[in-house]
Coordinates of C-alpha atoms and ligand atoms in Angstrom, one line a residue:
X57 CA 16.4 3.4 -30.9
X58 CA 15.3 1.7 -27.6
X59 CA 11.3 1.2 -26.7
X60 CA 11.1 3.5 -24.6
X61 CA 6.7 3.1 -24.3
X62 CA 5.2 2.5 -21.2
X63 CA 3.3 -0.5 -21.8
X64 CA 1.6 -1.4 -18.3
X65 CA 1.1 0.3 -15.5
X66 CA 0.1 -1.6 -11.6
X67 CA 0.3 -0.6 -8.3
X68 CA 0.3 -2.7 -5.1
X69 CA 0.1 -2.2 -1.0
X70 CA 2.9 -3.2 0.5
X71 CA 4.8 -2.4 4.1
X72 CA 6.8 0.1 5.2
X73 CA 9.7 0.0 7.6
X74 CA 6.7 0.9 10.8
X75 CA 4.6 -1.8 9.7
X76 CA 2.1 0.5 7.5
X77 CA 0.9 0.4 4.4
X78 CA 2.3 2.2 1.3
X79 CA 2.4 1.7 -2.3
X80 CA 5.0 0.3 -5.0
X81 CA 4.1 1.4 -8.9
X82 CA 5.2 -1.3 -11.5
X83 CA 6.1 -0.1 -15.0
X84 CA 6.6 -1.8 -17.9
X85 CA 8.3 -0.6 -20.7
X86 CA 10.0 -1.4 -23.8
X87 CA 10.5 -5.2 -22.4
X88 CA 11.6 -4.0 -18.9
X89 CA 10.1 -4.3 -15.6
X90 CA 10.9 -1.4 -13.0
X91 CA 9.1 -0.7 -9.6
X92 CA 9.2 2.1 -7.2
X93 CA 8.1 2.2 -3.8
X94 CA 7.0 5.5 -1.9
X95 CA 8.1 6.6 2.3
X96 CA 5.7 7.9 4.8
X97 CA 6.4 10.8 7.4
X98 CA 5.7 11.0 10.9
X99 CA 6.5 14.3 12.0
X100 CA 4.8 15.4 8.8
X101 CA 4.4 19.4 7.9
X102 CA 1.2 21.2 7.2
X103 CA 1.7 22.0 3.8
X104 CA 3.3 18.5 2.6
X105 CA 1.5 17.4 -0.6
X106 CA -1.6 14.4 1.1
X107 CA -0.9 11.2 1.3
X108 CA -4.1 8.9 1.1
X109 CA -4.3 7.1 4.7
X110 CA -6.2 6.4 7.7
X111 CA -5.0 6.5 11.2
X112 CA -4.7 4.3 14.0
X113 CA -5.5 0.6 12.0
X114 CA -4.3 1.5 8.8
X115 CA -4.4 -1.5 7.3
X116 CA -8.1 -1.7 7.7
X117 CA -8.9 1.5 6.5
X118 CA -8.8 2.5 3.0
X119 CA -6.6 5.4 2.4
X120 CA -3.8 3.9 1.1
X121 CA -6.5 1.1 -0.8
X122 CA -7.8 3.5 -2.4
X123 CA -4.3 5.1 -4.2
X124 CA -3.4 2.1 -5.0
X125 CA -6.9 2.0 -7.2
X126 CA -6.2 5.8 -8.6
X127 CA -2.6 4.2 -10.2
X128 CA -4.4 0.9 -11.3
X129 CA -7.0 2.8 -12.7
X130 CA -7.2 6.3 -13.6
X131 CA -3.3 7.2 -13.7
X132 CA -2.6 3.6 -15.5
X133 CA -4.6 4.7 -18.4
X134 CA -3.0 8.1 -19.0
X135 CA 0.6 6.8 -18.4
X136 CA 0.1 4.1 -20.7
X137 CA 1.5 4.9 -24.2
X138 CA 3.8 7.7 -22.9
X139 CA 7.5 7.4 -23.5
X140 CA 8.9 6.7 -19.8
X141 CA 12.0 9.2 -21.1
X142 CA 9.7 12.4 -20.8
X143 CA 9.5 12.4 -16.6
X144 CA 7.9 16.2 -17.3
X145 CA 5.1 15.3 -19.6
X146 CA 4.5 11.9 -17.5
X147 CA 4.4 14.1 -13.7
X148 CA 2.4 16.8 -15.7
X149 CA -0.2 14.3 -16.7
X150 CA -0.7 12.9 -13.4
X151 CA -1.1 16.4 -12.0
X152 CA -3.9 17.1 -14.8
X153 CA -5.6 14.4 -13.7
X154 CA -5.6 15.3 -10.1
X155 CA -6.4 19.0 -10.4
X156 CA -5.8 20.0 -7.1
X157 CA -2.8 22.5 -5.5
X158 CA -1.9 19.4 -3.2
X159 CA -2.7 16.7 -4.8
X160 CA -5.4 15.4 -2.6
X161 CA -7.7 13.6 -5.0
X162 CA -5.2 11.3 -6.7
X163 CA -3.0 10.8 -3.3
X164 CA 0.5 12.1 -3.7
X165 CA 1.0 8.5 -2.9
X166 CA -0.5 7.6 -5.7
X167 CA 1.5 10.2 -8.2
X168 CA 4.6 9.7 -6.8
X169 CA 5.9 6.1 -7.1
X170 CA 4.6 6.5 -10.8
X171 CA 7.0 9.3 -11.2
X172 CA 9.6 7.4 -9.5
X173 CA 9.0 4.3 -11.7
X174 CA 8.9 6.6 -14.8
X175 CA 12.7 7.5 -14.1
X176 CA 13.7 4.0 -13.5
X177 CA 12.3 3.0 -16.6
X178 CA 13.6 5.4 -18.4
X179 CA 17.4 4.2 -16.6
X180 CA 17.0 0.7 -17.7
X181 CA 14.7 0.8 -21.3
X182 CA 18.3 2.7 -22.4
X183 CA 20.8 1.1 -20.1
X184 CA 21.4 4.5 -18.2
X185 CA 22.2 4.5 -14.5
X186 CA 19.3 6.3 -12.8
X187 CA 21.6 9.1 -11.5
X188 CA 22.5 9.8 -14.8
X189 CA 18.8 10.4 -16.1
X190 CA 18.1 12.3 -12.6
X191 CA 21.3 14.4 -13.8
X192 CA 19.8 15.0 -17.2
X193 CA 16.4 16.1 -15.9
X194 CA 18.3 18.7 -13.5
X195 CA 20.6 19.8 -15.8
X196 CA 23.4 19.0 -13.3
X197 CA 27.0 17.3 -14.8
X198 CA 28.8 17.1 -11.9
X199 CA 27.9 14.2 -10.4
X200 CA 29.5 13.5 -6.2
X201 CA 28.6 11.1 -3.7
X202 CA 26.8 13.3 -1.1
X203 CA 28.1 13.6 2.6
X204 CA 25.6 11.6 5.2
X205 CA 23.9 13.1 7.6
X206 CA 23.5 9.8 10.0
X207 CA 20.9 9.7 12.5
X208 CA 22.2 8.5 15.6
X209 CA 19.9 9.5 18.5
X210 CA 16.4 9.4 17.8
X211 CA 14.0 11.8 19.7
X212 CA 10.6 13.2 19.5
X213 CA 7.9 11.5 17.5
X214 CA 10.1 9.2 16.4
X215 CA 11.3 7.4 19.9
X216 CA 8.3 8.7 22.1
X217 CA 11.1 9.6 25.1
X218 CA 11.7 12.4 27.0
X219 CA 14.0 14.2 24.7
X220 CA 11.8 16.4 22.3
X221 CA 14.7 17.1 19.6
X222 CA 14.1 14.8 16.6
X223 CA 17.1 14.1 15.2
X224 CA 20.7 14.1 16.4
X225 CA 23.3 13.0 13.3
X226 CA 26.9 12.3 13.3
X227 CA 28.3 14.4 9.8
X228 CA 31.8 12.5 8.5
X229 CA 33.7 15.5 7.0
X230 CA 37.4 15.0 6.8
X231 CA 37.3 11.8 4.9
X232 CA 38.6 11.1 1.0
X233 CA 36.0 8.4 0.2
X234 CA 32.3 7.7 1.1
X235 CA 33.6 4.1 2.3
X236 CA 36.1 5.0 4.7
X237 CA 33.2 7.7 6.0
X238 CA 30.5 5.3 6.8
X239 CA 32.8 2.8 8.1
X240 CA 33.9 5.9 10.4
X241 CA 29.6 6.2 11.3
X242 CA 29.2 2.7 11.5
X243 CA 32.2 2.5 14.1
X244 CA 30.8 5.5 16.1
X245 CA 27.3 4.2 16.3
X246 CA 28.4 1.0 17.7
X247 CA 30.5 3.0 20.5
X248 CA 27.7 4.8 20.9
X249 CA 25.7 1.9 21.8
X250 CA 28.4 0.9 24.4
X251 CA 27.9 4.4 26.3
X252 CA 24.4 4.5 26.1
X253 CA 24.5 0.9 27.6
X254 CA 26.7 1.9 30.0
X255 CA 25.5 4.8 31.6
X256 CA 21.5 4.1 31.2
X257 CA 21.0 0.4 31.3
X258 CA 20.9 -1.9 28.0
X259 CA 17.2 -1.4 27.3
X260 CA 18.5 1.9 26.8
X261 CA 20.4 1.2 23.5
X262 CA 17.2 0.2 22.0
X263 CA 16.3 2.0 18.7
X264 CA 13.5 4.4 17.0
X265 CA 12.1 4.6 13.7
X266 CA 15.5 5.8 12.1
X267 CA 17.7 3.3 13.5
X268 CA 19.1 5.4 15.9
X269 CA 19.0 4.4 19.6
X270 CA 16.4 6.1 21.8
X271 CA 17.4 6.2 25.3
X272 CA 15.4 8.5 27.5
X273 CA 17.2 11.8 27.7
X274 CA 16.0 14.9 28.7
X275 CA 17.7 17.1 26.3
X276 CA 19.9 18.1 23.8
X277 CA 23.0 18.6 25.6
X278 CA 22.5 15.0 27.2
X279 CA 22.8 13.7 23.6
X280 CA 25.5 15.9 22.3
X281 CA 27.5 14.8 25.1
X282 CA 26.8 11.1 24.2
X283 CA 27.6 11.6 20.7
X284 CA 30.8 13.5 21.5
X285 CA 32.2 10.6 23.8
X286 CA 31.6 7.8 21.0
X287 CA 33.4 9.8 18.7
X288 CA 36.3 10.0 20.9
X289 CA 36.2 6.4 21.7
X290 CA 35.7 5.2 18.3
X291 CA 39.0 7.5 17.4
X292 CA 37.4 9.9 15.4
X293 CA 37.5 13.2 16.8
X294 CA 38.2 16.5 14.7
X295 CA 36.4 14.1 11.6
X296 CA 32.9 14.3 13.0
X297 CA 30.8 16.8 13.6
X298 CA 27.2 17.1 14.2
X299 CA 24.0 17.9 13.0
X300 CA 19.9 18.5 14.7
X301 CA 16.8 18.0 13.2
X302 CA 14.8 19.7 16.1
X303 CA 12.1 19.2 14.1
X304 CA 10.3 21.9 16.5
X305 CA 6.7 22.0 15.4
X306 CA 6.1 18.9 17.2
X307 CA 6.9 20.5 20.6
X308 CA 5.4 23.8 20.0
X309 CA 2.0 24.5 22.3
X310 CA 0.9 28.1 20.5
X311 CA 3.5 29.8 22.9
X312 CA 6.4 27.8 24.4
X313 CA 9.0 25.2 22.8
X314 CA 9.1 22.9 25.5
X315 CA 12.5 21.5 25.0
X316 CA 13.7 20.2 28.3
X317 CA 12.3 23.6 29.7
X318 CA 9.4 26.1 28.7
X319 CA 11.3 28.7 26.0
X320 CA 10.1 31.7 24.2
X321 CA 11.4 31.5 20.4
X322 CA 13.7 34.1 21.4
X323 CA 14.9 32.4 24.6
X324 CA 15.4 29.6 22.2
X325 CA 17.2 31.6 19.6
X326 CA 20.0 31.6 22.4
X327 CA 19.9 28.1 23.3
X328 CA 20.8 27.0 20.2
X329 CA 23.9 29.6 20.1
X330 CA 24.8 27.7 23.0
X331 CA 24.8 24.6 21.7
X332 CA 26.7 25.8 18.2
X333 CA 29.2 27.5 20.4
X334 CA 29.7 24.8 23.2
X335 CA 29.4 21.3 20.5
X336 CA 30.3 20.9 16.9
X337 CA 27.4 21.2 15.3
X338 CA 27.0 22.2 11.6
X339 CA 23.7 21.9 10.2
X340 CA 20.4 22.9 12.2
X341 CA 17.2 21.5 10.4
X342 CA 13.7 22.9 12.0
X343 CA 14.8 25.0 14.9
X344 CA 11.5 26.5 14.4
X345 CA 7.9 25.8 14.2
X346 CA 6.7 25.4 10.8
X347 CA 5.1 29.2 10.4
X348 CA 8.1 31.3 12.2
X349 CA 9.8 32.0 8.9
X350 CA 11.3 35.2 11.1
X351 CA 12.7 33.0 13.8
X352 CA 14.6 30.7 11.2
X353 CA 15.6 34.3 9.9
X354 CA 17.1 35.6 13.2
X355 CA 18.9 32.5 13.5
X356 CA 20.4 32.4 10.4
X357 CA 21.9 35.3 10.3
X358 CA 23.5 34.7 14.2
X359 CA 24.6 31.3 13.8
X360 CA 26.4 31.4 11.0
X361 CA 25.3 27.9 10.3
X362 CA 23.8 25.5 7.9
X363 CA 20.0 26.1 8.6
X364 CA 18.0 23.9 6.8
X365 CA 14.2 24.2 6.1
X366 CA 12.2 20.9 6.1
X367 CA 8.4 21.4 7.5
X368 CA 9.2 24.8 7.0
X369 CA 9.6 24.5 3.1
X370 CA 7.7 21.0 2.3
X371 CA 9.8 21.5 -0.8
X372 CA 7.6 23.5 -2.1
X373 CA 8.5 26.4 -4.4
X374 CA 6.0 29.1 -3.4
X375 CA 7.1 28.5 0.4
X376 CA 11.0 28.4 -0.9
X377 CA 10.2 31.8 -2.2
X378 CA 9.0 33.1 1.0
X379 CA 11.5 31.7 2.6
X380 CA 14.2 32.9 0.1
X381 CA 12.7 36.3 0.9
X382 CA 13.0 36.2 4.4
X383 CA 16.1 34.3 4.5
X384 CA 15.5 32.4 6.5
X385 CA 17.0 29.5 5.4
X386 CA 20.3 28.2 3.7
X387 CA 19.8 24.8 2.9
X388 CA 16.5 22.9 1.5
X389 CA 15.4 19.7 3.0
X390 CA 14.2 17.9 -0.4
X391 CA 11.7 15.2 0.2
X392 CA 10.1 14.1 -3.2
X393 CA 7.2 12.5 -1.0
X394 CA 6.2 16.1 -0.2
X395 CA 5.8 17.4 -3.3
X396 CA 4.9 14.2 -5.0
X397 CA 6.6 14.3 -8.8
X398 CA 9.9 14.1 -9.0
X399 CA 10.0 17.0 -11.6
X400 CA 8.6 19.2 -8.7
X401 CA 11.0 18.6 -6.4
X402 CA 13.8 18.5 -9.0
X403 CA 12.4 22.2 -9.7
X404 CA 12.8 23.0 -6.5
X405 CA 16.1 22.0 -6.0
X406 CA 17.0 23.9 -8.7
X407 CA 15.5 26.9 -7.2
X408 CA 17.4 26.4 -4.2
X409 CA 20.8 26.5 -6.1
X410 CA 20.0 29.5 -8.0
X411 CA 19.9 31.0 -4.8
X412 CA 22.7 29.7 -3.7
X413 CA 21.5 27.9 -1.3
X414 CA 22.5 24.0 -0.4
X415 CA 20.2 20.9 -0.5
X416 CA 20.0 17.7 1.2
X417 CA 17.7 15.3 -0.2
X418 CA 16.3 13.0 2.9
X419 CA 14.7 9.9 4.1
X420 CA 11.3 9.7 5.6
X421 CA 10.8 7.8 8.9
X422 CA 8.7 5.3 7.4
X423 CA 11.3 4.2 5.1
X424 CA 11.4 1.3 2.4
X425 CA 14.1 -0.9 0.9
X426 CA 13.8 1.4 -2.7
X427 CA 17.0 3.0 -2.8
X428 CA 16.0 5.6 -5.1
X429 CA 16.9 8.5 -2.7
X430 CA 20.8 7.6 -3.2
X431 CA 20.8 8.1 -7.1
X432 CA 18.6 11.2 -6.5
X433 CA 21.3 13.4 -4.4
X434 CA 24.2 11.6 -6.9
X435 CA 22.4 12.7 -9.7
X436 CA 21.4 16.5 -8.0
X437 CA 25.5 16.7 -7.3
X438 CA 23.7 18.1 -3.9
X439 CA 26.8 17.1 -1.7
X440 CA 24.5 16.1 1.3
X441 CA 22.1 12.8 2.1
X442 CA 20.5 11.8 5.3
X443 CA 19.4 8.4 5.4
X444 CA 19.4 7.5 9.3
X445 CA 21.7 5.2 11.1
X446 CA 24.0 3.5 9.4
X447 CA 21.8 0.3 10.4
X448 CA 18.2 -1.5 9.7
X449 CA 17.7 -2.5 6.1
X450 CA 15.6 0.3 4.9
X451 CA 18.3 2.9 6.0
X452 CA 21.4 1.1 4.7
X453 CA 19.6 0.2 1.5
X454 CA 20.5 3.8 0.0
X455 CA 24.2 4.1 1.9
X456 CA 24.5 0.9 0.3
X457 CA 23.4 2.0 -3.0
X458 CA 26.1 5.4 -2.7
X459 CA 28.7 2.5 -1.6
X460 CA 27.9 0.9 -5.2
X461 CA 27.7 4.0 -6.8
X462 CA 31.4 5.3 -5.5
X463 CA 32.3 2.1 -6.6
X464 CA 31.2 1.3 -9.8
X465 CA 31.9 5.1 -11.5
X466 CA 34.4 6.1 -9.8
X467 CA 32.6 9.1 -8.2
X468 CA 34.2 11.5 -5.6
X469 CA 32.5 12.2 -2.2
X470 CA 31.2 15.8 -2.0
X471 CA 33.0 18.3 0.3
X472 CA 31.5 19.6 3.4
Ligands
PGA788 P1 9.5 12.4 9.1 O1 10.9 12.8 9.8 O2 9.8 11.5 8.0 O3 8.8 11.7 10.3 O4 8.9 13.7 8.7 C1 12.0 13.1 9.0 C2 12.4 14.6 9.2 O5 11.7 15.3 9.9 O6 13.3 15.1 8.6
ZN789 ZN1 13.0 17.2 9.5

C-alpha cells in the first residue's frame, strides 16, 4: 500500500502570465513532492468565489500575502495528516475552516491550489496519471481528448480596443487527432497574423492577454471576417468553425449593450442570429449580461446553438439550477477558480451532464504554466477545452499537456 499521508503543506507568491501575483500550494506526501498553481480572471463575474487581492499595485498590497499565510498557516495544519486520495474530505475541510458561502475568509486562492495539489498528490503517491484520479472522483470512464476552443482575436477587457466582444475562437471539428487539429489552429493563427498585418498595419498583429492578436476593430463582423479569410488561406475551410465569448457584462451600462452600436437585449437577440446565420459559428459563451438568465433563454431556444454560461453560472450549482430552470443555457463554462475546490466544480459538472447539458472546462486570462486544466477536461470526458491561442507559454502549456496525453494513452479526440 502506497503512503498516501500528506506530510507538509507550503504555499508561495509567484507570477502569473499579467505580471500579478498568485499562489502555488506544495504538498508533500508519501515521499513525493507535487505543486499546483492557481489563474486569475479579468472579466471576473459577480458571484465567482473571492480571490484575496488588491488592485492597481498588487504586488504591494496584501491580498494575495495574506492567502498565501491562510495555506501556510491555518489550512497547513488541517491538511496535514490527511490522505491526499480523499479530494472530498481534504476540499471539505478547507471549506470548514473558511465558513463562508464564498469563501471570502480563507481566499478561494488560498483553497484552491491546495485542492489542486491534493489531486496531484494523490496521481503521483500511487503512480496514477492525474486524469485518471480526476476520472475516479467524477465517476466518468470514458476518457477523450477534448476539442479546443482557440482564442484567436482578443477583445474587450482583455485587449483594451475598440471591439467590445471578448473572445473570438477558431473550433477544429473535422479532424481524427488532437495533433493534426492544433497544427490546423496553429497554421490559421499564423495566417491570421498575415491578414491582420496586412490590412491594419503590423502593430496591429500585436497580442492580448490570451495570446490572441488585438487589432483595433470595431466589431464582431470585422473579426469574423478576419478569421474566415485565414482559414481559407491556411486551407482549412469546411474544418473550422467558430466560437464567441461576448462576455457581455463588461459592455452593459444598466440599459444598452454597446457593441459597435447602442442595442436593447432584444435588438441584440437578433444580432447574434445574424451573425449564426451569416458566419459559422457554433458555440456563444455570455451573450448576456450576467443577471438576464431570460435573455440567454430567448436565445437558446432561437439559435439552436451551443450557449454556454460562464459569468452567468460562475460554476456554481445553485445558479446552474436557476439556469437549468430557465434554460437558458446548454453548455457550462467550468472554471475551478470560481468555485475554488475541485470537488465543487467536479459536482457541478456533474450536474450539468445529468441535465444533459455539455461542459467546457476553461482557462482564465491570467494564466500559469500548471497544466492542470488539460488532465481536468480528459479526465471529465467533457469533449471541449479552451485554452487561448495556440501560442505564449502559459496557453500552450495545457495543449501541450492534451498533445502528451493523446500520445502517451492512446486517447481519441472528442467529437464536436
Ligand atoms: P477571464 O476571461 O479569465 O478574464 O474571466 C475568460 C472568460 O471570460 O472566459
Ligand atoms: Zn467567458
Amino acid at each position: 500500500m502506497p503512503d498516501c499521508r500528506v506530510s507538509k503543506v507550503i504555499a508561495r507568491e509567484v507570477l502569473d502570465s499579467r505580471g500579478n501575483p498568485t499562489v502555488e500550494a506544495v504538498i508533500v506526501a508519501g515521499g513525493v513532492c507535487v505543486s499546483a498553481i492557481v489563474p486569475s480572471g479579468a472579466s471576473t463575474g459577480r458571484h465567482e468565489a473571492v480571490e484575496l487581492r488588491d488592485g492597481g499595485k498588487r504586488f504591494l498590497g496584501k491580498g494575495v500575502k495574506k492567502a498565501v499565510s491562510n495555506v501556510n498557516s491555518v489550512i497547513a495544519k488541517k491538511v496535514a495528516g490527511m490522505d491526499c486520495r480523499q479530494q472530498a474530505d481534504i476540499d471539505n475541510a478547507m471549506m470548514r475552516l473558511d465558513s463562508t458561502l464564498n469563501k471570502s475568509q480563507l481566499g478561494a486562492n488560498a483553497i484552491l491550489p491546495v485542492s489542486m495539489a491534493a489531486a496531484r498528490a494523490a496521481a503521483a503517491t500511487t503512480s496514477t496519471p492525474l486524469y485518471r484520479i480526476i476520472g475516479g472522483m467524477s465517476g466518468n470512464k470514458k476518457f477523450s481528448i477534448p476539442v479546443p476552443f482557440c482564442n484567436v482575436i482578443n477583445g474587450g477587457k482583455h485587449a483594451g480596443t475598440s471591439l467590445r466582444m471578448q473572445e473570438f475562437m477558431i473550433v477544429p471539428v473535422k479532424f481524427r487527432t488532437f495533433k493534426e487539429a492544433i497544427t490546423a489552429v496553429s497554421e490559421t493563427y499564423h495566417a491570421l497574423k498575415g491578414i491582420i498585418g496586412k490590412v491594419y498595419g503590423k502593430s496591429s498583429a500585436n497580442v492580448g492577454d490570451e495570446g490572441g492578436f488585438a487589432p483595433d476593430l470595431n466589431n464582431a463582423e470585422q473579426a469574423l471576417i478576419l478569421l474566415e479569410k485565414a482559414v481559407e488561406q491556411a486551407g482549412y475551410k469546411g474544418s473550422i468553425r467558430f466560437a464567441i465569448d461576448a462576455a457581455a457584462s463588461e459592455f452593459y451600462n444598466g440599459s444598452h449593450y454597446d457593441a459597435g452600436r447602442l442595442y436593447r437585449a432584444e435588438e441584440l437577440v437578433d444580432y447574434y442570429l445574424d451573425l449564426i446565420r451569416s458566419h459559422k459559428i457554433v458555440s456563444l459563451e455570455d451573450p448576456f449580461e450576467q443577471e438576464d438568465f431570460d435573455s440567454f433563454a430567448e436565445l437558446r431556444r432561437k439559435a439552436k446553438i451551443q450557449i454556454v454560461g460562464d459569468d452567468l453560472l460562475c460554476t456554481n450549482i445553485g445558479r446552474i439550477k436557476t439556469a437549468i430552470a430557465k434554460k437558458s443555457c446548454n453548455c457550462l463554462l467550468l472554471k475551478v477558480n470560481q468555485i475554488g475546490t475541485l470537488t465543487e466544480a467536479i459536482a457541478a459538472a456533474n450536474l450539468a451532464y445529468k441535465n444533459r447539458w455539455k461542459v467546457m472546462v476553461s482557462n482564465r486570462s491570467g494564466e500559469t504554466e500548471d497544466s492542470f486544466i488539460a488532465d481536468l477536461a480528459v479526465g471529465l470526458g467533457c469533449g471541449q477545452i479552451k485554452s487561448g491561442a495556440p501560442a505564449r507559454g502559459e496557453r500552450t502549456a495545457k495543449y501541450n499537456q492534451l498533445i502528451r496525453l493523446e500520445e502517451d494513452f492512446g486517447l481519441r479526440m472528442a467529437g464536436f
